[in-house]
Amino acid sequence: MANTTHRAQAPMSGTAVAPVWREVYLLAGLRALSFAGDIAAATALTLLLQANGAGSYTVMAMLLAAVLPPALLAPVTGAFADRFDSRKLIVTVTALQALVCLAMTQTTSPVLLITLAVLLSTGLAFTHPVFAGLPAAMVGRENIPRASAISQATAMTGMVVAPGIAGFLTARFGVNVSLLLNAATFAIVLLGALIIRTRLHGKEPAKTASAGNGPTEDRPSYRVSADRFLRSVLVISGVVMAAASVINVLIVFYVRDTFGASEETYGLIMSSWMAGLVPGALLVRRIKRFSHEAILIGSFVCIAVGILGAGLAPGAWWIVPFYVIGGFGNGAQATVTHIVINLRVPDTHRGRAFAALGAVSNTGPAMGYLMGGVILGFMQPRYAFLVAGALALVAVLTFHRGLLRTADDAVQGAEGTPVTEMPSGSDEAPSTEAASEEEAVPEPAADTQAALSKPAPR
């Protein structure tokens, strides 16, 4: 059928839509398992290294092993996500990740464990752009906010519970049990990927030609690096995430040394950030009065205010409400960023865009962890909180106008390249194995698609 994108969706039929949303929830669960598996493995291995007398540099190397591959491999992993069959990519990578976890149970050498941790994180670098790009193919443009909120909130839940589960299992049963359970989660992800019918580039590597959309010679091709709006988002995200990571290093000293609070108080304060994280990811899509860009700026402001407010706290318990605000902003920022990328970036480049986001999301914390250790040597924790919060706020104030001014740039660029409407036989279109059983839904023309500067679609 010409000029259609085949999806497991038929908006005119309620019975046809249900399976698609089941796939969205299934994908969200698989993504949460993937994140949780990597984080749980890193937590268990860090505890093992510490128990075996490893020094701070060895532990730092283990932490960096978890964040550097997604940052360094972003150009490669993004290109893979944009070219190759999403199912084959997920199945292959998760199978290798399961084998890496099994290999970890056979050694206690710090060098080998760190090397295997790098391989495990490399797998996440390849699967993250695919997981992030699939929801848009499952539900269509009009349902992207809801699908992104579901995906992000579920992934964050996995990230939140993973360290605690890993710590409990390691303390009760040893590191090997944690790693074996981690391998099992990857096996579940593999099986789930085989169940999901929606596939990106399911026939052969994607091509850049799109004959069904008319001549493309004079149309400017979309490039992630040329999207000024996306660059602004990534810069602000990097600065704000670095600031949040700095305080993650300092918070234990701030609570315990500055205020003399107990371990229980410290644990509750740390939980307060998490308490805002998932609600922020879920509730942000229900805000209808403001554009996605305005909500994104507001979420960055919430994080900065949360950090600044914690630095001004007269007592330990005053940190809690500010941490809830910061966590809410953190969750909202993650969800809205995914919504914006899915709406703005053409199908053929979403993998690269999400890989770039993953690079920033990992580089920011890595820099923050390193800076946090250095800052603690010459600055009291309270002042470090104030500096980190101020820098985050300055970054938002500096770039927010440019972000709003360039809000329509990617939309105009997308009109010059095929975004979601694909011709018959195009390999770039998302495909489903059940397409023949369900209605093929034509995509709206580019000139009828709402610009992102308008309020978020309901």
PDB file of N, CA and C in Angstrom, residues 238-304:
ATOM      1  N   GLY A 238      23.731  18.360  29.862  1.00  0.00           N
ATOM      2  CA  GLY A 238      25.055  17.995  30.345  1.00  0.00           C
ATOM      3  C   GLY A 238      25.452  18.767  31.584  1.00  0.00           C
ATOM      4  N   VAL A 239      25.218  20.085  31.585  1.00  0.00           N
ATOM      5  CA  VAL A 239      25.593  20.917  32.734  1.00  0.00           C
ATOM      6  C   VAL A 239      24.747  20.563  33.953  1.00  0.00           C
ATOM      7  N   VAL A 240      23.440  20.440  33.754  1.00  0.00           N
ATOM      8  CA  VAL A 240      22.548  20.156  34.880  1.00  0.00           C
ATOM      9  C   VAL A 240      22.810  18.767  35.454  1.00  0.00           C
ATOM     10  N   MET A 241      23.023  17.773  34.588  1.00  0.00           N
ATOM     11  CA  MET A 241      23.304  16.431  35.082  1.00  0.00           C
ATOM     12  C   MET A 241      24.659  16.356  35.790  1.00  0.00           C
ATOM     13  N   ALA A 242      25.630  17.124  35.315  1.00  0.00           N
ATOM     14  CA  ALA A 242      26.922  17.179  36.003  1.00  0.00           C
ATOM     15  C   ALA A 242      26.753  17.778  37.392  1.00  0.00           C
ATOM     16  N   ALA A 243      25.951  18.844  37.498  1.00  0.00           N
ATOM     17  CA  ALA A 243      25.705  19.467  38.799  1.00  0.00           C
ATOM     18  C   ALA A 243      25.016  18.490  39.749  1.00  0.00           C
ATOM     19  N   ALA A 244      24.021  17.753  39.230  1.00  0.00           N
ATOM     20  CA  ALA A 244      23.326  16.774  40.064  1.00  0.00           C
ATOM     21  C   ALA A 244      24.260  15.655  40.506  1.00  0.00           C
ATOM     22  N   SER A 245      25.207  15.284  39.655  1.00  0.00           N
ATOM     23  CA  SER A 245      26.152  14.222  40.007  1.00  0.00           C
ATOM     24  C   SER A 245      27.174  14.700  41.033  1.00  0.00           C
ATOM     25  N   VAL A 246      27.549  15.973  40.958  1.00  0.00           N
ATOM     26  CA  VAL A 246      28.454  16.531  41.968  1.00  0.00           C
ATOM     27  C   VAL A 246      27.831  16.407  43.352  1.00  0.00           C
ATOM     28  N   ILE A 247      26.565  16.764  43.478  1.00  0.00           N
ATOM     29  CA  ILE A 247      25.943  16.710  44.803  1.00  0.00           C
ATOM     30  C   ILE A 247      25.718  15.274  45.254  1.00  0.00           C
ATOM     31  N   ASN A 248      25.619  14.330  44.307  1.00  0.00           N
ATOM     32  CA  ASN A 248      25.505  12.924  44.705  1.00  0.00           C
ATOM     33  C   ASN A 248      26.751  12.449  45.436  1.00  0.00           C
ATOM     34  N   VAL A 249      27.900  13.004  45.049  1.00  0.00           N
ATOM     35  CA  VAL A 249      29.147  12.674  45.738  1.00  0.00           C
ATOM     36  C   VAL A 249      29.196  13.343  47.106  1.00  0.00           C
ATOM     37  N   LEU A 250      28.668  14.562  47.199  1.00  0.00           N
ATOM     38  CA  LEU A 250      28.830  15.383  48.403  1.00  0.00           C
ATOM     39  C   LEU A 250      27.727  15.199  49.435  1.00  0.00           C
ATOM     40  N   ILE A 251      26.585  14.666  49.039  1.00  0.00           N
ATOM     41  CA  ILE A 251      25.434  14.661  49.931  1.00  0.00           C
ATOM     42  C   ILE A 251      25.682  13.898  51.227  1.00  0.00           C
ATOM     43  N   VAL A 252      26.419  12.803  51.160  1.00  0.00           N
ATOM     44  CA  VAL A 252      26.664  12.032  52.379  1.00  0.00           C
ATOM     45  C   VAL A 252      27.480  12.843  53.378  1.00  0.00           C
ATOM     46  N   PHE A 253      28.440  13.626  52.890  1.00  0.00           N
ATOM     47  CA  PHE A 253      29.239  14.473  53.778  1.00  0.00           C
ATOM     48  C   PHE A 253      28.417  15.662  54.279  1.00  0.00           C
ATOM     49  N   TYR A 254      27.550  16.170  53.435  1.00  0.00           N
ATOM     50  CA  TYR A 254      26.697  17.298  53.808  1.00  0.00           C
ATOM     51  C   TYR A 254      25.736  16.898  54.927  1.00  0.00           C
ATOM     52  N   VAL A 255      25.096  15.748  54.765  1.00  0.00           N
ATOM     53  CA  VAL A 255      24.112  15.297  55.747  1.00  0.00           C
ATOM     54  C   VAL A 255      24.778  14.821  57.029  1.00  0.00           C
ATOM     55  N   ARG A 256      25.828  14.028  56.893  1.00  0.00           N
ATOM     56  CA  ARG A 256      26.436  13.400  58.068  1.00  0.00           C
ATOM     57  C   ARG A 256      27.392  14.335  58.813  1.00  0.00           C
ATOM     58  N   ASP A 257      28.208  15.095  58.084  1.00  0.00           N
ATOM     59  CA  ASP A 257      29.213  15.937  58.735  1.00  0.00           C
ATOM     60  C   ASP A 257      28.691  17.337  59.046  1.00  0.00           C
ATOM     61  N   THR A 258      28.071  17.977  58.082  1.00  0.00           N
ATOM     62  CA  THR A 258      27.597  19.348  58.295  1.00  0.00           C
ATOM     63  C   THR A 258      26.456  19.395  59.295  1.00  0.00           C
ATOM     64  N   PHE A 259      25.491  18.488  59.163  1.00  0.00           N
ATOM     65  CA  PHE A 259      24.325  18.501  60.039  1.00  0.00           C
ATOM     66  C   PHE A 259      24.399  17.457  61.148  1.00  0.00           C
ATOM     67  N   GLY A 260      25.344  16.527  61.064  1.00  0.00           N
ATOM     68  CA  GLY A 260      25.451  15.487  62.079  1.00  0.00           C
ATOM     69  C   GLY A 260      24.256  14.554  62.113  1.00  0.00           C
ATOM     70  N   ALA A 261      23.592  14.360  60.993  1.00  0.00           N
ATOM     71  CA  ALA A 261      22.394  13.522  60.938  1.00  0.00           C
ATOM     72  C   ALA A 261      22.765  12.042  60.909  1.00  0.00           C
ATOM     73  N   SER A 262      21.775  11.196  61.184  1.00  0.00           N
ATOM     74  CA  SER A 262      21.997   9.752  61.264  1.00  0.00           C
ATOM     75  C   SER A 262      21.996   9.112  59.887  1.00  0.00           C
ATOM     76  N   GLU A 263      22.377   7.820  59.869  1.00  0.00           N
ATOM     77  CA  GLU A 263      22.344   7.070  58.619  1.00  0.00           C
ATOM     78  C   GLU A 263      20.923   6.961  58.082  1.00  0.00           C
ATOM     79  N   GLU A 264      19.950   6.806  59.008  1.00  0.00           N
ATOM     80  CA  GLU A 264      18.564   6.701  58.574  1.00  0.00           C
ATOM     81  C   GLU A 264      18.094   7.981  57.891  1.00  0.00           C
ATOM     82  N   THR A 265      18.494   9.118  58.462  1.00  0.00           N
ATOM     83  CA  THR A 265      18.128  10.399  57.852  1.00  0.00           C
ATOM     84  C   THR A 265      18.734  10.525  56.463  1.00  0.00           C
ATOM     85  N   TYR A 266      19.986  10.115  56.334  1.00  0.00           N
ATOM     86  CA  TYR A 266      20.643  10.163  55.025  1.00  0.00           C
ATOM     87  C   TYR A 266      19.888   9.305  54.011  1.00  0.00           C
ATOM     88  N   GLY A 267      19.499   8.099  54.425  1.00  0.00           N
ATOM     89  CA  GLY A 267      18.772   7.217  53.519  1.00  0.00           C
ATOM     90  C   GLY A 267      17.432   7.800  53.090  1.00  0.00           C
ATOM     91  N   LEU A 268      16.722   8.421  54.028  1.00  0.00           N
ATOM     92  CA  LEU A 268      15.431   9.019  53.694  1.00  0.00           C
ATOM     93  C   LEU A 268      15.590  10.213  52.757  1.00  0.00           C
ATOM     94  N   ILE A 269      16.645  10.992  52.972  1.00  0.00           N
ATOM     95  CA  ILE A 269      16.896  12.133  52.087  1.00  0.00           C
ATOM     96  C   ILE A 269      17.183  11.648  50.670  1.00  0.00           C
ATOM     97  N   MET A 270      17.993  10.609  50.549  1.00  0.00           N
ATOM     98  CA  MET A 270      18.288  10.073  49.221  1.00  0.00           C
ATOM     99  C   MET A 270      17.021   9.526  48.555  1.00  0.00           C
ATOM    100  N   SER A 271      16.143   8.945  49.352  1.00  0.00           N
ATOM    101  CA  SER A 271      14.897   8.406  48.803  1.00  0.00           C
ATOM    102  C   SER A 271      13.966   9.517  48.329  1.00  0.00           C
ATOM    103  N   SER A 272      14.094  10.712  48.917  1.00  0.00           N
ATOM    104  CA  SER A 272      13.192  11.805  48.545  1.00  0.00           C
ATOM    105  C   SER A 272      13.401  12.244  47.103  1.00  0.00           C
ATOM    106  N   TRP A 273      14.637  12.206  46.624  1.00  0.00           N
ATOM    107  CA  TRP A 273      14.872  12.519  45.204  1.00  0.00           C
ATOM    108  C   TRP A 273      14.174  11.484  44.328  1.00  0.00           C
ATOM    109  N   MET A 274      14.308  10.205  44.719  1.00  0.00           N
ATOM    110  CA  MET A 274      13.660   9.138  43.963  1.00  0.00           C
ATOM    111  C   MET A 274      12.141   9.258  44.038  1.00  0.00           C
ATOM    112  N   ALA A 275      11.632   9.791  45.163  1.00  0.00           N
ATOM    113  CA  ALA A 275      10.186   9.929  45.315  1.00  0.00           C
ATOM    114  C   ALA A 275       9.599  10.885  44.290  1.00  0.00           C
ATOM    115  N   GLY A 276      10.394  11.851  43.841  1.00  0.00           N
ATOM    116  CA  GLY A 276       9.910  12.773  42.821  1.00  0.00           C
ATOM    117  C   GLY A 276      10.181  12.312  41.409  1.00  0.00           C
ATOM    118  N   LEU A 277      11.096  11.362  41.252  1.00  0.00           N
ATOM    119  CA  LEU A 277      11.574  10.965  39.927  1.00  0.00           C
ATOM    120  C   LEU A 277      10.474  10.349  39.064  1.00  0.00           C
ATOM    121  N   VAL A 278       9.862   9.284  39.542  1.00  0.00           N
ATOM    122  CA  VAL A 278       8.858   8.572  38.745  1.00  0.00           C
ATOM    123  C   VAL A 278       7.587   9.408  38.549  1.00  0.00           C
ATOM    124  N   PRO A 279       7.046  10.083  39.591  1.00  0.00           N
ATOM    125  CA  PRO A 279       5.892  10.958  39.338  1.00  0.00           C
ATOM    126  C   PRO A 279       6.178  12.038  38.304  1.00  0.00           C
ATOM    127  N   GLY A 280       7.389  12.594  38.330  1.00  0.00           N
ATOM    128  CA  GLY A 280       7.742  13.595  37.330  1.00  0.00           C
ATOM    129  C   GLY A 280       7.696  13.031  35.927  1.00  0.00           C
ATOM    130  N   ALA A 281       8.177  11.800  35.775  1.00  0.00           N
ATOM    131  CA  ALA A 281       8.175  11.164  34.455  1.00  0.00           C
ATOM    132  C   ALA A 281       6.763  10.859  33.973  1.00  0.00           C
ATOM    133  N   LEU A 282       5.871  10.503  34.894  1.00  0.00           N
ATOM    134  CA  LEU A 282       4.519  10.111  34.513  1.00  0.00           C
ATOM    135  C   LEU A 282       3.577  11.297  34.320  1.00  0.00           C
ATOM    136  N   LEU A 283       3.675  12.287  35.207  1.00  0.00           N
ATOM    137  CA  LEU A 283       2.687  13.359  35.226  1.00  0.00           C
ATOM    138  C   LEU A 283       2.958  14.455  34.213  1.00  0.00           C
ATOM    139  N   VAL A 284       4.192  14.557  33.740  1.00  0.00           N
ATOM    140  CA  VAL A 284       4.532  15.686  32.877  1.00  0.00           C
ATOM    141  C   VAL A 284       3.733  15.675  31.579  1.00  0.00           C
ATOM    142  N   ARG A 285       3.368  14.514  31.086  1.00  0.00           N
ATOM    143  CA  ARG A 285       2.632  14.466  29.819  1.00  0.00           C
ATOM    144  C   ARG A 285       1.216  15.012  29.973  1.00  0.00           C
ATOM    145  N   ARG A 286       0.734  15.145  31.198  1.00  0.00           N
ATOM    146  CA  ARG A 286      -0.623  15.637  31.423  1.00  0.00           C
ATOM    147  C   ARG A 286      -0.689  17.166  31.478  1.00  0.00           C
ATOM    148  N   ILE A 287       0.460  17.814  31.441  1.00  0.00           N
ATOM    149  CA  ILE A 287       0.484  19.277  31.440  1.00  0.00           C
ATOM    150  C   ILE A 287       0.162  19.753  30.027  1.00  0.00           C
ATOM    151  N   LYS A 288      -0.987  20.390  29.853  1.00  0.00           N
ATOM    152  CA  LYS A 288      -1.469  20.753  28.515  1.00  0.00           C
ATOM    153  C   LYS A 288      -1.307  22.239  28.195  1.00  0.00           C
ATOM    154  N   ARG A 289      -1.086  23.071  29.201  1.00  0.00           N
ATOM    155  CA  ARG A 289      -1.126  24.519  28.973  1.00  0.00           C
ATOM    156  C   ARG A 289       0.159  25.063  28.368  1.00  0.00           C
ATOM    157  N   PHE A 290       1.249  24.298  28.437  1.00  0.00           N
ATOM    158  CA  PHE A 290       2.539  24.811  27.987  1.00  0.00           C
ATOM    159  C   PHE A 290       3.116  23.913  26.895  1.00  0.00           C
ATOM    160  N   SER A 291       3.988  24.501  26.091  1.00  0.00           N
ATOM    161  CA  SER A 291       4.658  23.741  25.042  1.00  0.00           C
ATOM    162  C   SER A 291       5.670  22.789  25.656  1.00  0.00           C
ATOM    163  N   HIS A 292       6.103  21.817  24.858  1.00  0.00           N
ATOM    164  CA  HIS A 292       7.126  20.889  25.336  1.00  0.00           C
ATOM    165  C   HIS A 292       8.411  21.629  25.688  1.00  0.00           C
ATOM    166  N   GLU A 293       8.756  22.656  24.904  1.00  0.00           N
ATOM    167  CA  GLU A 293       9.983  23.406  25.177  1.00  0.00           C
ATOM    168  C   GLU A 293       9.901  24.114  26.524  1.00  0.00           C
ATOM    169  N   ALA A 294       8.743  24.726  26.812  1.00  0.00           N
ATOM    170  CA  ALA A 294       8.568  25.420  28.087  1.00  0.00           C
ATOM    171  C   ALA A 294       8.628  24.438  29.256  1.00  0.00           C
ATOM    172  N   ILE A 295       8.011  23.278  29.080  1.00  0.00           N
ATOM    173  CA  ILE A 295       8.053  22.260  30.138  1.00  0.00           C
ATOM    174  C   ILE A 295       9.480  21.776  30.354  1.00  0.00           C
ATOM    175  N   LEU A 296      10.224  21.614  29.267  1.00  0.00           N
ATOM    176  CA  LEU A 296      11.612  21.166  29.379  1.00  0.00           C
ATOM    177  C   LEU A 296      12.444  22.180  30.156  1.00  0.00           C
ATOM    178  N   ILE A 297      12.284  23.461  29.839  1.00  0.00           N
ATOM    179  CA  ILE A 297      13.004  24.506  30.574  1.00  0.00           C
ATOM    180  C   ILE A 297      12.591  24.497  32.040  1.00  0.00           C
ATOM    181  N   GLY A 298      11.287  24.357  32.290  1.00  0.00           N
ATOM    182  CA  GLY A 298      10.812  24.300  33.671  1.00  0.00           C
ATOM    183  C   GLY A 298      11.389  23.129  34.448  1.00  0.00           C
ATOM    184  N   SER A 299      11.554  21.991  33.782  1.00  0.00           N
ATOM    185  CA  SER A 299      12.124  20.824  34.468  1.00  0.00           C
ATOM    186  C   SER A 299      13.581  21.063  34.845  1.00  0.00           C
ATOM    187  N   PHE A 300      14.335  21.723  33.955  1.00  0.00           N
ATOM    188  CA  PHE A 300      15.718  22.067  34.287  1.00  0.00           C
ATOM    189  C   PHE A 300      15.763  23.032  35.474  1.00  0.00           C
ATOM    190  N   VAL A 301      14.841  23.993  35.493  1.00  0.00           N
ATOM    191  CA  VAL A 301      14.785  24.946  36.607  1.00  0.00           C
ATOM    192  C   VAL A 301      14.488  24.216  37.912  1.00  0.00           C
ATOM    193  N   CYS A 302      13.588  23.241  37.877  1.00  0.00           N
ATOM    194  CA  CYS A 302      13.268  22.466  39.087  1.00  0.00           C
ATOM    195  C   CYS A 302      14.511  21.775  39.644  1.00  0.00           C
ATOM    196  N   ILE A 303      15.316  21.187  38.763  1.00  0.00           N
ATOM    197  CA  ILE A 303      16.539  20.518  39.217  1.00  0.00           C
ATOM    198  C   ILE A 303      17.488  21.521  39.844  1.00  0.00           C
ATOM    199  N   ALA A 304      17.690  22.670  39.175  1.00  0.00           N
ATOM    200  CA  ALA A 304      18.595  23.690  39.701  1.00  0.00           C
ATOM    201  C   ALA A 304      18.102  24.229  41.039  1.00  0.00           C
TER     202      ALA A 304
END
